[in-house]
C-alpha atoms as one frame of an Amber mdcrd trajectory, in Angstrom:
protein
  -0.447   0.049   0.013   0.942   3.708  -0.711   2.169   6.123   1.922  -0.620
   8.114   1.704  -3.266   5.388   1.947  -5.213   4.413   4.386  -8.048   1.867
   5.480 -11.471   3.287   6.757 -13.335   0.767   8.744 -16.930   0.920   9.906
 -19.659  -0.157  12.229 -23.677  -0.481  11.964 -25.720  -0.500  14.761 -29.119
  -2.223  13.054 -32.281  -2.067  15.051 -32.643  -5.313  16.916 -35.134  -7.673
  14.662 -33.223  -6.746  11.236 -29.728  -7.078  10.880 -31.838  -9.929   8.424
 -32.830  -6.550   5.707 -29.322  -5.118   6.788 -27.550  -8.710   4.767 -29.869
  -8.043   2.228 -28.884  -4.751   0.834 -25.360  -5.312   1.474 -25.601  -7.922
  -1.025 -28.692  -6.515  -3.511 -28.176  -2.899  -4.591 -25.356  -2.169  -2.411
 -23.043  -4.376  -4.681 -24.330  -2.958  -6.734 -23.868   0.997  -6.062 -20.246
   0.506  -4.207 -18.864  -1.335  -8.356 -20.432   1.873  -9.567 -18.596   4.076
  -7.585 -15.542   2.685  -6.740 -16.608   0.731  -3.530 -14.087  -2.129  -2.693
 -15.404  -3.779   0.663 -11.407  -6.210   1.965 -14.524  -7.539   4.053 -17.818
  -7.230   6.073 -19.423  -9.264   8.641 -21.876  -9.048  11.345 -21.286  -9.784
  14.755 -22.383 -12.755  16.532 -21.325 -11.354  20.210 -19.466  -8.619  21.532
 -20.766  -4.293  22.606 -23.194  -2.801  21.128 -23.998  -6.138  19.281 -26.457
  -6.848  16.739 -23.272  -4.965  14.584 -23.024  -5.011  10.541 -19.161  -4.309
   9.658 -16.868  -3.501   6.514 -13.591  -2.756   6.154 -12.283  -0.596   2.563
  -8.521   0.299   1.766  -7.749   3.091  -0.311  -5.322   4.880  -1.772  -5.738
   8.551  -0.767  -8.281  10.366   0.898  -9.008  12.256  -2.509 -10.233   8.071
  -4.104 -11.995   8.462  -1.031 -14.129  11.338  -1.126 -14.480  11.464  -5.102
 -16.164   7.643  -4.310 -18.592   8.515  -1.062 -19.838  11.456  -2.656 -20.875
   9.726  -6.193 -22.596   7.179  -4.016 -24.378   9.787  -1.655 -25.421  11.600
  -4.764 -26.818   8.712  -6.868 -31.222   8.706  -6.834 -30.513   4.874  -7.072
 -28.909   4.976  -3.202 -31.971   7.061  -2.101 -34.290   5.167  -3.754 -32.709
   1.951  -2.416 -32.451   3.306   1.368 -36.169   4.940   1.284 -37.008   1.038
   0.280 -35.059  -0.945   2.693 -36.253   1.111   5.780 -39.341   0.941   5.171
 -40.967  -0.569   8.695 -37.595   1.574  11.023 -34.510   2.468   9.583 -32.328
  -0.066   8.951 -29.306   1.448  11.187 -29.677   3.236  14.592 -26.115   5.255
  14.590 -22.167   4.064  13.229 -18.443   5.120  14.112 -16.691   5.742  11.107
 -13.005   5.119  11.888  -9.629   5.887   9.753  -7.164   3.119  10.150  -3.549
   2.997   9.886  -2.213  -0.393   8.132  -0.040  -2.378   9.535  -0.562  -5.717
   8.249  -3.668  -4.680   6.260  -6.342  -7.658   5.117  -6.950  -9.208   1.781
  -9.619  -9.948   0.113 -12.161 -12.506   2.165  -8.647 -13.812   3.936 -10.952
 -15.120   6.769 -12.155 -17.353   4.544 -11.263 -20.542   6.061 -11.636 -20.053
   9.523 -14.267 -21.321  11.848 -14.572 -17.825  14.291 -13.433 -14.736  13.280
 -13.223 -12.165  15.954 -12.338  -7.897  15.815 -10.346  -7.183  18.951 -10.791
  -3.393  19.552  -7.725  -2.698  21.308  -6.475   0.805  23.560  -2.648   0.911
  23.582  -1.105   2.644  25.823  -0.683   6.425  25.710   3.562   6.892  24.753
   4.111   3.052  23.394   2.227   3.434  20.273   5.632   2.237  18.205   5.892
   0.127  20.879   2.440  -1.972  19.793   3.009  -1.789  16.229   6.426  -4.023
  16.590   5.340  -6.381  18.780   2.390  -6.621  16.266   3.929  -7.581  13.418
   6.123  -9.680  15.162   4.681 -11.625  18.596   1.825 -11.005  17.402   1.520
 -14.061  14.872   3.189 -15.723  16.706   1.690 -15.976  19.887  -1.740 -16.609
  18.511  -0.426 -19.757  16.021   0.437 -21.145  19.452  -3.568 -21.068  20.956
  -5.306 -22.790  17.422  -5.427 -18.174  15.883  -4.173 -16.130  13.405  -3.650
 -12.524  12.681  -5.518 -11.486   9.369  -5.328  -7.830   9.633  -3.941  -5.601
  11.594  -4.588  -1.191  11.737  -3.506   1.142  13.808  -6.799   4.147  14.480
  -5.991   7.191  13.130  -9.693   8.614  14.222 -12.026   7.908  16.523 -13.093
   7.538  20.913 -10.272   6.017  23.945  -7.011   6.225  20.902  -4.809   4.978
  20.828  -6.188   1.821  19.784  -4.932  -0.350  17.500  -7.832  -3.181  15.703
  -7.369  -6.787  15.487  -8.866  -8.800  13.139  -8.401 -12.499  14.182  -9.055
 -16.531  12.626  -9.537 -19.079  14.654  -9.076 -22.697  13.612 -11.770 -23.798
  16.104 -14.644 -21.772  19.158 -12.720 -24.321  21.631  -9.224 -21.854  20.061
 -10.853 -19.087  20.520 -12.231 -19.699  24.507  -9.252 -21.003  25.517  -6.929
 -18.259  24.474  -8.678 -15.327  25.738  -5.417 -13.507  27.352  -3.259 -14.202
  23.801  -4.127 -10.811  22.652  -4.003  -9.034  27.129  -1.225  -8.392  26.922
   0.662  -5.113  27.587   1.666  -3.013  24.854  -2.256  -3.804  24.471  -4.946
  -2.588  27.151  -8.454  -3.689  27.302 -10.668  -4.941  24.100 -13.457  -4.382
  22.562 -14.462  -8.064  21.035 -16.520  -8.747  18.627 -17.245 -12.247  17.483
 -18.080 -12.555  13.923 -19.603 -14.037  11.425 -19.064 -13.491   6.978 -22.177
 -11.204   5.999
């Protein structure tokens, strides 16, 4: 990825009982609209467990801020999006609120790198102030080995550039089994990482 490239992580709090409708929106009209406007999704999931669930989560990589702005400006100006939003919100809003985070890649997630794993987890971990470089080094060098010992694999890792409770990192982890994930609760709870919001994800 280029020096100016970054990632965008969106966390949508979905109206209870409407996750199926949110997924239908994503797999149907949004796919067409995203393709038309150059919005490439590296991964999309919904949360089976975690704070603020149910969440619909997706991650995108951008070459530049200008490329992102052009793509989203085109999307939001597209009359089809306004029709889709009105139709799919019929009855109630699908989304109660959402968080938009800009991220700096440490280890970028490859598109659908999660395909071969029984469980996927998003760990959004706080980092102690002043030790961001140490955290990045640990993620690059130690995290893959620590996870492998527990039956996991680091699929992608990012530093948060925006959002709450900075500094923070988000790690996407693939687990070979539910048992491995359950037994490895402390694998990522190590200094310099702090308390993490952990989300069990399922492919959208």
